């Protein structure tokens, strides 16, 4: 992080407007609002951190276009733009460590079957990676160390498969798919039939199909279909430690946060969002733009767009109410006790009168 | 999927009775009720999909013996048998991709200690697998690429250890155990004692013992015992991303669904079933044929067979009631409000009279 | 387990006082209270197992100093000391399998970049491990088979990285850090901005910093910071299948049990404890010595030390009450029904009178 840049150039770099601060001031680093010091640029990415804009020791901040200048510490240079979080990526790239460069070629310790179809000038295969027979790799693919690609796996152009990830036989990935370390794509679905007291394994011979621009986190598992395919739609992003059961379908541009589990044969529409640790039962249909808050338990199909929460999952307002209602019970108990007492008194009077 | 087969032969293959459709019609593929087209055979494996039997475009369907013919689309050939889901496995095997054949031998890149006991004519060891000193492998074992078997590990006949799975030192597997990719058997249990403000590690020198016909999914972790053994009983099936703590005992033929966690020293009987994301506290006893629904939290020992749900887990009907009861509170509040008003009026009258 | 030892020597070994039993009796093995037999030593580590002290078949037991002798089976030799659980580690080490010895050196199949800084006489690097350029390894480090250490990773002295674990580029570990198999340190944080209907990836160029004496279980994922660091404080212990989001900070000596997830940018103080399957929202502050019971859902910052439970998490007593309150609703409903009936009767009388 040894670069430096003037405020004016920084504003140009991020595509913003310098609205306070001297254009010639020099910025030499970056940090969060709380941790930044003199010479650093920071950003306001979340309204909850607004108070920190008064106390930050940073020299400059990327802020939303409509920020009231009175919200910022006096002397803090402001660069205004539409999306400070996104724009800060330019800052990070400028000051950050150099990206590891793409080095095509096959490491001598990799085990690549003879019939694998790829251009060794345009693909990188790391140490101890194993590429089985029948695999096809698009140009620009990076297969990192220790990765296993099973028989007949197909990858579109520019996929990145991180160290020690596993893709089992016949699975198909589109272009620019990123798969992080330790994840397993295409293991057997969890299917048994109880026959004479023993769980008999049901063959799982389908595949997993992952479309363009999907990113999948670390130690996530997506099971192959019993037959046909488990299907992850274009542009969907899946976090770490997520479980996707066999024959599930995710639509396009879904967001699935860490430790969520989706049971077999459930189908999601487009732009479905799930917070962390959500659980979804099998064989359900979830409509476009449905959002489940963290820890929701989804037991029925839900077709209407909107936010849902709780177990069983209900529309947000209703679900929140369900969570808060038990707190009213102590008061109810007391009021009923008072009613009973008063009524008994009245009944006594009624008898006497 | 280039095969084809007549309906008559298909009925024979699956062990069913052709009750509608021409025996000579040709079937050339398979699919689910919703996705099948002309020439495909499908199956009814779940009563919830019954309506799709009217609308499927498939040419034939495997259905339960007692299906009312009126439930199926006119012209749909029906093959009747006891268990359509199970029988469909024969169809899948007929049309499916050829299974990857068993190829005995040790890949030249594998690292196998000199004293490992196995028959290289009857065992397959994949690229970059590491087999430490003292390991014994039964005939028919397949150790896939990148697998690590620690010192003294013992595997019975016909085990399959998938790519990049790990089994730590001295663990013992029975026959026909399947371990999927990324899973870790025999890591240290999570045990510390707080000594002068620091968590001091407690040695974990026991093992994990896994009996015959157990299958374990991807990225599942089963910790070694502090001493003695963590023990998975015969025929139990464990899904992906499951955590089994040190010194747990699972009985025979248990089913543990994805993302469930069982804390240390808990003992399950036989045929225990846990839905997804169940959590079980440590040092509990769970009786035979107890079933926990998804997301249950188990805080006490449960001995009576039956289904349980909720947190804390209660018998199914009671647990479901607990979930639905808060919804009655708004009505209760209103009724108490009315009672209070009416009672105040009566009290006023009583005073006046 | 072929050793044997006299009771007197055993008492010395564990630092306890022999208060019943003959000093010359011979102990030849160890087991739990329930499973021990004649000749075995056992221990009472948890008050819940007190009844077993009457029925155990063991010959000797490590017990707390103040145990009432009447609680133990007649004839059971007792060795009294402060912490039987901790002291039993000495017994386990005495009878247990020999620890795998430290064997320095680089396995010939390992792939170690030329500029890696380490002393090959004092470091062990296992088969098929991959150590990228710029890595530094402290003396006494053990890098097991199949481990991946990305560019520029730094490890302090005596770290143990178990088979197939992954540490991504530039992450920094202190001394004596233990990382179990299948875990992934430093994968990209889960960050996107929605731009014209597509989730655009936000660069994650920070690191993970793990301080001295941290232990991390199997298949746990700790994401690298967007910039700056995700930071695990000294002495903290993290179980299996845990998710720690980007830019989180854990203080010193925290305990995070299996399958817990902590969302991005959340900061924990020291001695924070989380039971299994806890979920914590992002951008929160959790104070020193806060403890969350298993399955809690934490939606707000909590500063006061103490135990919390439920979703949303509340102080223990209040949280437990919230869980039990719905059970009072059926009785409330009945009492209100009775009140309504009686009141109607009274109103009738009032009208008539």
XYZ file of N, CA and C in Angstrom, chain A residues 156-352:
591
model
N -17.234 -23.615 -18.851
C -17.185 -22.546 -19.844
C -15.949 -21.678 -19.643
N -15.849 -20.623 -20.415
C -14.663 -19.768 -20.360
C -14.539 -19.049 -19.022
N -13.307 -18.833 -18.605
C -12.980 -17.962 -17.481
C -13.558 -18.386 -16.141
N -13.743 -19.677 -15.945
C -14.132 -20.151 -14.615
C -12.908 -20.156 -13.697
N -13.145 -19.920 -12.410
C -12.081 -20.004 -11.412
C -12.490 -21.037 -10.361
N -11.714 -22.105 -10.250
C -12.007 -23.155 -9.269
C -10.880 -23.130 -8.250
N -11.210 -22.740 -7.025
C -10.180 -22.519 -6.006
C -9.700 -23.836 -5.386
N -8.570 -23.710 -4.685
C -7.836 -24.871 -4.169
C -8.735 -25.869 -3.440
N -8.533 -27.141 -3.770
C -9.172 -28.269 -3.081
C -10.680 -28.352 -3.259
N -11.263 -27.587 -4.184
C -12.682 -27.772 -4.500
C -12.853 -29.034 -5.345
N -14.066 -29.557 -5.368
C -14.355 -30.816 -6.064
C -15.593 -30.643 -6.947
N -15.476 -31.054 -8.194
C -16.653 -31.121 -9.076
C -16.735 -32.547 -9.608
N -17.847 -33.219 -9.309
C -17.962 -34.631 -9.663
C -18.393 -34.810 -11.114
N -18.377 -36.050 -11.533
C -18.525 -36.406 -12.940
C -19.762 -35.787 -13.618
N -19.527 -35.340 -14.849
C -20.562 -34.896 -15.787
C -21.234 -33.561 -15.446
N -20.826 -32.905 -14.349
C -21.428 -31.601 -14.051
C -20.995 -30.574 -15.094
N -21.842 -29.560 -15.286
C -21.630 -28.587 -16.348
C -21.677 -27.178 -15.777
N -20.596 -26.427 -15.974
C -20.555 -25.037 -15.523
C -20.509 -24.113 -16.730
N -21.199 -22.974 -16.598
C -21.170 -21.970 -17.661
C -19.898 -21.139 -17.605
N -20.000 -19.884 -18.039
C -18.835 -19.006 -18.099
C -18.701 -18.191 -16.824
N -17.464 -17.899 -16.479
C -17.154 -17.019 -15.352
C -17.729 -17.516 -14.022
N -17.875 -18.810 -13.889
C -18.318 -19.360 -12.602
C -17.114 -19.373 -11.645
N -17.339 -18.933 -10.396
C -16.295 -18.979 -9.371
C -16.721 -19.982 -8.307
N -15.843 -20.921 -8.021
C -16.135 -21.924 -6.994
C -15.003 -21.853 -5.967
N -15.359 -21.567 -4.706
C -14.318 -21.398 -3.692
C -13.893 -22.739 -3.077
N -12.816 -22.641 -2.317
C -12.138 -23.834 -1.786
C -13.058 -24.701 -0.929
N -12.852 -25.989 -1.028
C -13.534 -26.926 -0.151
C -14.960 -27.227 -0.532
N -15.495 -26.564 -1.541
C -16.873 -26.843 -1.948
C -16.936 -28.107 -2.794
N -18.096 -28.744 -2.766
C -18.286 -30.019 -3.456
C -19.540 -29.922 -4.315
N -19.346 -30.008 -5.602
C -20.450 -29.918 -6.556
C -20.690 -31.311 -7.141
N -21.903 -31.800 -6.998
C -22.260 -33.039 -7.688
C -22.042 -34.315 -6.900
N -21.945 -34.223 -5.561
C -21.986 -35.457 -4.782
C -23.395 -36.046 -4.877
N -23.528 -37.296 -4.466
C -24.828 -37.960 -4.549
C -25.883 -37.249 -3.718
N -27.088 -37.110 -4.266
C -28.226 -36.679 -3.468
C -28.506 -37.672 -2.354
N -29.227 -37.207 -1.350
C -29.488 -38.011 -0.147
C -30.822 -38.715 -0.354
N -30.767 -39.918 -0.923
C -32.004 -40.619 -1.252
C -31.922 -42.097 -0.936
N -32.865 -42.574 -0.138
C -32.916 -43.982 0.261
C -34.375 -44.416 0.312
N -34.588 -45.692 0.145
C -35.902 -46.270 0.408
C -35.705 -47.350 1.460
N -36.612 -47.376 2.429
C -36.503 -48.372 3.489
C -37.048 -49.706 2.978
N -36.181 -50.682 2.871
C -36.568 -51.999 2.363
C -36.177 -53.039 3.412
N -37.155 -53.672 3.982
C -36.900 -54.685 5.003
C -35.949 -54.179 6.093
N -36.249 -52.994 6.563
C -35.514 -52.471 7.712
C -34.165 -51.859 7.412
N -33.787 -51.830 6.126
C -32.501 -51.218 5.771
C -32.739 -50.100 4.755
N -31.948 -49.027 4.887
C -32.078 -47.918 3.939
C -31.326 -48.264 2.665
N -32.072 -48.501 1.599
C -31.428 -48.883 0.341
C -31.132 -47.628 -0.471
N -29.881 -47.511 -0.929
C -29.462 -46.313 -1.661
C -30.150 -46.234 -3.022
N -30.657 -45.053 -3.334
C -31.244 -44.807 -4.643
C -30.184 -44.152 -5.520
N -29.912 -44.731 -6.666
C -28.885 -44.182 -7.567
C -29.146 -42.711 -7.863
N -28.068 -41.973 -7.923
C -28.155 -40.541 -8.227
C -27.299 -40.323 -9.471
N -27.933 -40.316 -10.637
C -27.143 -40.285 -11.876
C -27.337 -39.001 -12.676
N -28.053 -38.034 -12.097
C -28.189 -36.747 -12.777
C -26.937 -35.910 -12.589
N -27.030 -34.630 -12.908
C -25.865 -33.748 -12.807
C -26.212 -32.484 -12.017
N -25.226 -31.640 -11.860
C -25.460 -30.260 -11.438
C -25.108 -29.368 -12.615
N -26.012 -28.463 -12.946
C -25.736 -27.470 -13.994
C -25.669 -26.096 -13.343
N -24.582 -25.396 -13.588
C -24.381 -24.069 -12.988
C -24.187 -23.074 -14.122
N -25.044 -22.078 -14.188
C -25.029 -21.170 -15.329
C -24.029 -20.013 -15.154
N -23.942 -19.185 -16.162
C -22.940 -18.108 -16.207
C -22.978 -17.221 -14.962
N -21.804 -16.771 -14.549
C -21.660 -15.731 -13.526
C -22.182 -16.125 -12.152
N -22.258 -17.410 -11.903
C -22.596 -17.863 -10.557
C -21.315 -17.871 -9.716
N -21.424 -17.478 -8.450
C -20.299 -17.619 -7.520
C -20.756 -18.455 -6.335
N -19.918 -19.383 -5.929
C -20.243 -20.315 -4.852
C -19.115 -20.276 -3.831
N -19.485 -20.108 -2.552
C -18.518 -19.936 -1.481
C -17.759 -21.199 -1.105
N -17.174 -21.185 0.085
C -16.334 -22.287 0.561
C -17.181 -23.330 1.289
N -16.767 -24.582 1.163
C -17.412 -25.680 1.901
C -18.917 -25.693 1.696
N -19.362 -25.322 0.523
C -20.781 -25.430 0.144
C -20.968 -26.716 -0.646
N -22.137 -27.346 -0.482
C -22.385 -28.622 -1.159
C -23.647 -28.519 -2.003
N -23.508 -28.895 -3.254
C -24.665 -28.919 -4.163
C -24.744 -30.324 -4.745
N -25.805 -31.038 -4.394
C -25.894 -32.450 -4.776
C -26.382 -32.637 -6.201
N -25.870 -33.674 -6.857
C -26.327 -34.023 -8.194
C -27.768 -34.522 -8.128
N -28.484 -34.381 -9.215
C -29.872 -34.823 -9.299
C -29.949 -36.349 -9.293
N -31.101 -36.829 -8.864
C -31.323 -38.278 -8.999
C -31.234 -38.631 -10.475
N -31.978 -37.881 -11.294
C -31.757 -37.888 -12.754
C -32.092 -36.482 -13.200
N -31.766 -36.150 -14.434
C -31.922 -34.757 -14.850
C -30.864 -33.908 -14.162
N -31.250 -32.751 -13.642
C -30.225 -31.850 -13.129
C -30.689 -31.069 -11.892
N -29.736 -30.787 -11.046
C -29.853 -29.730 -10.055
C -29.321 -28.502 -10.771
N -30.045 -27.373 -10.679
C -29.762 -26.285 -11.614
C -29.648 -24.943 -10.879
N -28.501 -24.304 -11.023
C -28.276 -22.993 -10.408
C -28.282 -21.938 -11.510
N -29.263 -21.048 -11.465
C -29.475 -20.101 -12.561
C -28.444 -18.992 -12.627
N -28.352 -18.399 -13.764
C -27.374 -17.363 -14.094
C -27.299 -16.253 -13.040
N -26.088 -15.919 -12.670
C -25.870 -14.752 -11.810
C -26.204 -14.973 -10.345
N -26.623 -16.179 -9.966
C -26.927 -16.416 -8.551
C -25.631 -16.489 -7.750
N -25.699 -16.067 -6.493
C -24.518 -16.026 -5.618
C -24.844 -16.809 -4.362
N -23.986 -17.763 -4.058
C -24.210 -18.669 -2.933
C -23.012 -18.564 -1.993
N -23.295 -18.389 -0.726
C -22.274 -18.140 0.290
C -21.651 -19.470 0.778
N -20.920 -19.418 1.863
C -20.234 -20.587 2.423
C -21.203 -21.537 3.145
N -20.850 -22.811 3.176
C -21.510 -23.806 4.025
C -23.003 -23.939 3.735
N -23.382 -23.660 2.505
C -24.778 -23.809 2.081
C -24.989 -25.225 1.553
N -26.186 -25.767 1.788
C -26.549 -27.079 1.251
C -27.687 -26.915 0.248
N -27.477 -27.420 -0.952
C -28.549 -27.427 -1.963
C -28.808 -28.883 -2.329
N -30.016 -29.338 -2.069
C -30.347 -30.749 -2.268
C -30.533 -31.125 -3.737
N -30.642 -32.420 -3.965
C -30.744 -32.916 -5.341
C -32.033 -32.448 -6.014
N -31.880 -32.136 -7.290
C -32.998 -31.733 -8.143
C -33.591 -30.370 -7.786
N -32.901 -29.582 -6.959
C -33.353 -28.208 -6.745
C -33.108 -27.373 -7.998
N -33.908 -26.330 -8.148
C -33.670 -25.337 -9.188
C -33.617 -23.963 -8.548
N -32.528 -23.240 -8.777
C -32.487 -21.836 -8.390
C -32.624 -21.012 -9.659
N -33.444 -19.977 -9.595
C -33.592 -19.093 -10.745
C -32.360 -18.215 -10.914
N -32.544 -17.136 -11.651
C -31.431 -16.222 -11.910
C -31.271 -15.209 -10.781
N -30.009 -14.851 -10.502
C -29.706 -13.741 -9.596
C -30.254 -13.938 -8.186
N -30.277 -15.166 -7.723
C -30.641 -15.418 -6.325
C -29.438 -15.148 -5.423
N -29.724 -14.849 -4.168
C -28.683 -14.640 -3.149
C -28.980 -15.603 -1.995
N -28.041 -16.515 -1.732
C -28.261 -17.510 -0.680
C -27.138 -17.359 0.340
N -27.488 -16.867 1.519
C -26.472 -16.561 2.519
C -26.078 -17.828 3.314
N -24.975 -17.719 3.969
C -24.285 -18.837 4.620
C -25.168 -19.738 5.480
N -24.865 -21.035 5.432
C -25.470 -22.046 6.296
C -26.952 -22.254 6.036
N -27.443 -21.732 4.919
C -28.816 -22.037 4.512
C -28.860 -23.419 3.876
N -30.002 -24.103 4.057
C -30.181 -25.415 3.446
C -31.482 -25.481 2.670
N -31.410 -25.970 1.451
C -32.600 -26.096 0.611
C -32.768 -27.576 0.274
N -33.910 -28.139 0.696
C -34.111 -29.579 0.521
C -34.464 -29.913 -0.922
N -34.374 -31.181 -1.213
C -34.459 -31.672 -2.571
C -35.719 -31.263 -3.330
N -35.563 -31.015 -4.626
C -36.651 -30.781 -5.571
C -37.384 -29.459 -5.363
N -36.878 -28.603 -4.492
C -37.494 -27.283 -4.338
C -37.034 -26.379 -5.474
N -37.941 -25.515 -5.934
C -37.646 -24.650 -7.075
C -37.798 -23.187 -6.680
N -36.750 -22.426 -6.895
C -36.801 -20.989 -6.609
C -36.937 -20.222 -7.911
N -37.677 -19.117 -7.861
C -37.749 -18.220 -9.006
C -36.497 -17.364 -9.115
N -36.615 -16.212 -9.760
C -35.492 -15.296 -9.929
C -35.431 -14.309 -8.760
N -34.237 -13.812 -8.472
C -34.050 -12.798 -7.436
C -34.611 -13.231 -6.080
N -34.546 -14.510 -5.794
C -34.917 -14.969 -4.456
C -33.722 -14.724 -3.534
N -33.988 -14.234 -2.325
C -32.920 -13.964 -1.358
C -33.183 -14.757 -0.085
N -32.150 -15.401 0.422
C -32.285 -16.093 1.700
C -31.164 -15.634 2.625
N -31.536 -15.177 3.828
C -30.549 -14.822 4.842
C -29.866 -16.065 5.370
N -29.018 -15.894 6.349
C -28.252 -17.031 6.865
C -29.101 -18.026 7.634
N -28.714 -19.293 7.573
C -29.317 -20.356 8.369
C -30.801 -20.559 8.088
N -31.248 -20.149 6.916
C -32.624 -20.455 6.516
C -32.708 -21.941 6.172
N -33.853 -22.562 6.466
C -34.093 -23.938 6.053
C -35.352 -24.004 5.211
N -35.277 -24.702 4.093
C -36.422 -24.796 3.191
C -36.736 -26.278 2.974
N -37.991 -26.650 3.177
C -38.403 -28.045 2.980
C -38.331 -28.429 1.503
N -38.478 -29.686 1.234
C -38.363 -30.176 -0.124
C -39.645 -30.009 -0.929
N -39.510 -30.078 -2.258
C -40.663 -30.098 -3.161
C -41.525 -28.839 -3.064
N -40.928 -27.696 -2.718
C -41.688 -26.440 -2.652
C -41.417 -25.583 -3.888
N -42.294 -24.593 -4.079
C -42.085 -23.589 -5.127
C -42.010 -22.218 -4.461
N -40.958 -21.509 -4.751
C -40.767 -20.174 -4.189
C -40.714 -19.186 -5.349
N -41.604 -18.182 -5.294
C -41.757 -17.276 -6.430
C -40.637 -16.257 -6.572
N -40.672 -15.508 -7.669
C -39.680 -14.465 -7.927
C -39.671 -13.443 -6.795
N -38.495 -12.937 -6.478
C -38.306 -11.834 -5.533
C -38.895 -12.101 -4.145
N -38.969 -13.358 -3.766
C -39.288 -13.686 -2.381
C -37.998 -13.582 -1.579
N -38.089 -13.022 -0.374
C -36.912 -12.870 0.484
C -37.210 -13.477 1.854
N -36.332 -14.374 2.302
C -36.490 -14.937 3.641
C -35.428 -14.356 4.558
N -35.857 -13.860 5.713
C -34.873 -13.365 6.683
C -34.126 -14.529 7.330
N -33.010 -14.220 7.927
C -32.151 -15.236 8.535
C -32.940 -16.134 9.484
N -32.589 -17.404 9.485
C -33.139 -18.416 10.398
C -34.597 -18.786 10.107
N -35.173 -18.271 9.015
C -36.539 -18.673 8.678
C -36.599 -20.163 8.399
N -37.762 -20.750 8.669
C -38.023 -22.137 8.295
C -39.198 -22.166 7.335
N -38.967 -22.626 6.129
C -39.972 -22.515 5.077
C -40.596 -23.885 4.860
N -41.888 -23.990 5.160
C -42.548 -25.300 5.127
C -43.578 -25.418 4.018
N -43.909 -24.284 3.386
C -44.903 -24.304 2.310
C -44.436 -23.457 1.142
N -44.988 -23.748 -0.020
C -44.668 -22.933 -1.190
C -45.140 -21.504 -0.966
N -44.362 -20.553 -1.465
C -44.706 -19.136 -1.334
C -44.529 -18.501 -2.703
N -45.613 -17.901 -3.208
C -45.556 -17.390 -4.567
C -45.431 -15.876 -4.637
N -45.924 -15.171 -3.613
C -45.954 -13.711 -3.694
C -44.630 -13.090 -3.283
N -44.132 -12.183 -4.130
C -42.900 -11.457 -3.813
C -43.045 -10.751 -2.474
N -41.934 -10.553 -1.798
C -41.966 -9.858 -0.519
C -41.084 -10.554 0.493
N -40.998 -9.956 1.694
C -40.136 -10.494 2.734
C -40.938 -11.373 3.683
N -40.290 -12.437 4.160
C -40.916 -13.403 5.051
C -39.947 -13.721 6.180
N -40.503 -14.098 7.325
C -39.635 -14.453 8.445
C -40.293 -15.464 9.367
N -39.498 -16.095 10.206
C -40.020 -16.983 11.246
C -40.145 -18.426 10.819
N -40.596 -19.229 11.783
C -40.793 -20.658 11.530
C -42.110 -21.068 12.105
N -43.111 -21.423 11.290
C -43.032 -21.388 9.825
C -42.986 -19.952 9.302
N -42.388 -19.785 8.136
C -42.198 -18.448 7.574
C -43.549 -17.796 7.254
N -43.682 -16.514 7.658
C -44.889 -15.726 7.390
C -44.448 -14.385 6.804
N -45.382 -13.656 6.176
C -45.027 -12.320 5.693
C -44.407 -11.508 6.822
N -43.473 -10.635 6.474
C -42.600 -10.006 7.461
C -43.328 -9.425 8.666
N -44.341 -8.606 8.423
C -45.015 -7.939 9.543
C -45.678 -8.974 10.457
N -46.350 -9.920 9.834
C -47.035 -10.972 10.581
C -46.028 -11.837 11.344
N -44.925 -12.158 10.669
C -43.910 -13.005 11.296
C -43.272 -12.317 12.495
N -43.012 -11.020 12.348
C -42.428 -10.272 13.470
C -43.400 -10.209 14.634
N -44.697 -10.029 14.288
C -45.728 -9.962 15.323
C -45.767 -11.285 16.084
N -45.701 -12.384 15.353
C -45.728 -13.700 15.997
C -44.574 -13.844 16.992
N -43.445 -13.277 16.652
C -42.290 -13.360 17.549
C -42.496 -12.529 18.808
N -43.228 -11.410 18.662
C -43.346 -10.499 19.809
C -44.581 -10.785 20.656
N -45.559 -11.507 20.107
C -46.818 -11.711 20.827
C -46.672 -12.406 22.178
N -45.848 -13.441 22.302
C -45.775 -14.104 23.613
C -45.439 -13.150 24.753
N -44.742 -12.056 24.453
C -44.396 -11.106 25.509
C -45.638 -10.461 26.121
N -46.767 -10.553 25.437
C -47.998 -9.959 25.967
C -48.717 -10.884 26.942
N -48.286 -12.120 27.042
C -49.019 -13.100 27.848
C -49.004 -12.763 29.352
N -47.883 -12.352 29.927
C -47.918 -12.046 31.369
C -48.977 -11.003 31.707
N -49.080 -9.959 30.878
C -50.084 -8.924 31.112
C -51.492 -9.512 30.977
N -51.690 -10.346 29.972
C -52.994 -10.983 29.774
C -53.378 -11.810 30.999
N -52.417 -12.575 31.502
C -52.679 -13.426 32.668
C -53.136 -12.576 33.851
N -52.473 -11.438 34.054
C -52.813 -10.573 35.177
C -54.212 -9.972 34.996
N -54.485 -9.538 33.765
C -55.804 -8.933 33.511
C -56.922 -9.953 33.690
N -56.698 -11.170 33.282
C -57.718 -12.210 33.437
C -57.913 -12.519 34.919
N -56.803 -12.536 35.675
C -56.910 -12.793 37.111
C -57.772 -11.704 37.787
N -57.531 -10.461 37.394
C -58.305 -9.352 37.952
C -59.778 -9.493 37.570
N -60.026 -9.828 36.319
C -61.402 -10.005 35.853
C -62.108 -11.091 36.658
N -61.397 -12.198 36.847
C -62.007 -13.318 37.577
C -62.393 -12.888 38.995
N -61.507 -12.119 39.600
C -61.741 -11.688 40.978
C -62.944 -10.734 41.050
N -62.920 -9.764 40.130
C -64.024 -8.785 40.119
C -65.347 -9.472 39.822
N -65.301 -10.411 38.888
C -66.541 -11.080 38.500
C -67.079 -11.886 39.670
N -66.167 -12.556 40.378
C -66.596 -13.337 41.531
C -67.282 -12.415 42.547
N -66.715 -11.224 42.725
C -67.308 -10.271 43.659
C -68.714 -9.878 43.200
N -68.819 -9.573 41.894
C -70.120 -9.182 41.345
C -71.143 -10.302 41.491
N -70.644 -11.551 41.192
C -71.568 -12.692 41.312
C -72.070 -12.804 42.746
N -71.163 -12.584 43.716
C -71.547 -12.633 45.118
C -72.645 -11.603 45.402
N -72.442 -10.391 44.884
C -73.453 -9.347 45.085
C -74.776 -9.738 44.447
N -74.665 -10.313 43.188
C -75.880 -10.686 42.470
C -76.675 -11.703 43.281
N -75.938 -12.655 43.896
C -76.615 -13.670 44.702
C -77.280 -13.003 45.911
N -76.533 -12.095 46.516
C -77.058 -11.435 47.726
C -78.264 -10.543 47.423
